[in-house]
């Protein structure tokens, strides 16, 4: 058993350099523990992308953006800017759909139920998005798109659309406004 | 065991890759000074992100253009210094500290926990050691970490049962490619996705194949004999992800490089001398040392 251990990467590392070897061992142990309790605490990551069972949904939500009267798609933006901007729109849509009940309160109740109620409440409020900041969010969209598109942005309108798939093609079934922002002078 | 000269060539390869990735981010408006003081972020269920948020780090950096710009310039120049002067371990150490902060702040406001950037976060770690023993151990450690990324991604799919879910890819395509179907329904990529939706068993087999190819990386824990095949497998997965999910993990590929037979590649004395000579301005290059 001991001979086997000495041939492993961890065994060799500990034998050659106690400090580095035990650092590797500690990292590996915490990383494995994080997998077991499914807790993601940077730099201990979980790599379970698309591993949950995913089934076709009854309907799908799309968020659209109109800038100065013209439709803007993620494809029309630089890759990372487009991902950041449209992911922010989808986060806003998710919050709006949940009446701005962010994801933190249920998670804190589940994993940190032992904390005093006032602490849990305070923590949840600190981490959650405050709906009062929606106007500031609209102004950020104007600033960010102005930079990303390299043109003055006067107006941004965000709309939620719902689709179903018919014959493997999406069909629009509902459209509702989500946010509209105008430049403030 | 890598020599000091080989270490500096590897530093050049890794930090060259990192610098390209950072410059791409600059060009795409993804650096912190380009975020225009964002308002809506997401700290997910990640306690490290929570601590940063509670301390006000994300807001403090992005809220001040000057501070964010100084941060971005320091991050980029530390990677550049580590590229051009690999013996300066303080540059690699500065880069590693700053990229972790960048990862947390940028990911908060990117509003999605983008995994491939982790390649940029950990790839510089071996170069924080001047000691060749520690560098070699850390480089090997990085290889094991890469194996863990792929293996655990595959095992999650096995243990959670998604590998047996026949409509897994149908659900993924319908959800993630909605925009493509609407924006360019007649393009080749939309046509491919439509075909995959019409042939559910084929799309499921592709998902199953991806799962198998990820689990296969477990071999790397027992032998290095198949590392080159694992590298080819990794590249195949990246190409496959692009075609079937329109997802290209450029930043993660830098970690795949740990699977290449660098000792054999760099033992070609002429290549080693040329690259090391260019970088250090002379034939002696970086003096080898086994001590920090």
CSV table of C-alpha atoms in Angstrom, one decimal, chain B residues 6 8 18 42 50 75 103 122 135-136 166 174 203 239 251 275 287:
chain,number,residue,atom,x,y,z
B,6,UNK,CA,12.3,24.9,-21.2
B,8,UNK,CA,10.9,30.0,-20.0
B,18,UNK,CA,-3.2,34.5,-21.9
B,42,UNK,CA,-25.1,38.1,-9.7
B,50,UNK,CA,-20.5,36.8,-1.5
B,75,UNK,CA,-3.3,42.9,-15.1
B,103,UNK,CA,-12.6,36.7,-12.6
B,122,UNK,CA,-5.0,28.8,-13.0
B,135,UNK,CA,7.5,24.5,-11.2
B,136,UNK,CA,7.6,20.9,-12.4
B,166,UNK,CA,-33.0,10.8,-25.0
B,174,UNK,CA,-34.4,24.6,-28.2
B,203,UNK,CA,-28.4,14.3,-31.2
B,239,UNK,CA,-14.8,21.6,-32.1
B,251,UNK,CA,-9.5,30.3,-22.6
B,275,UNK,CA,13.2,30.7,-28.6
B,287,UNK,CA,20.2,30.8,-15.9
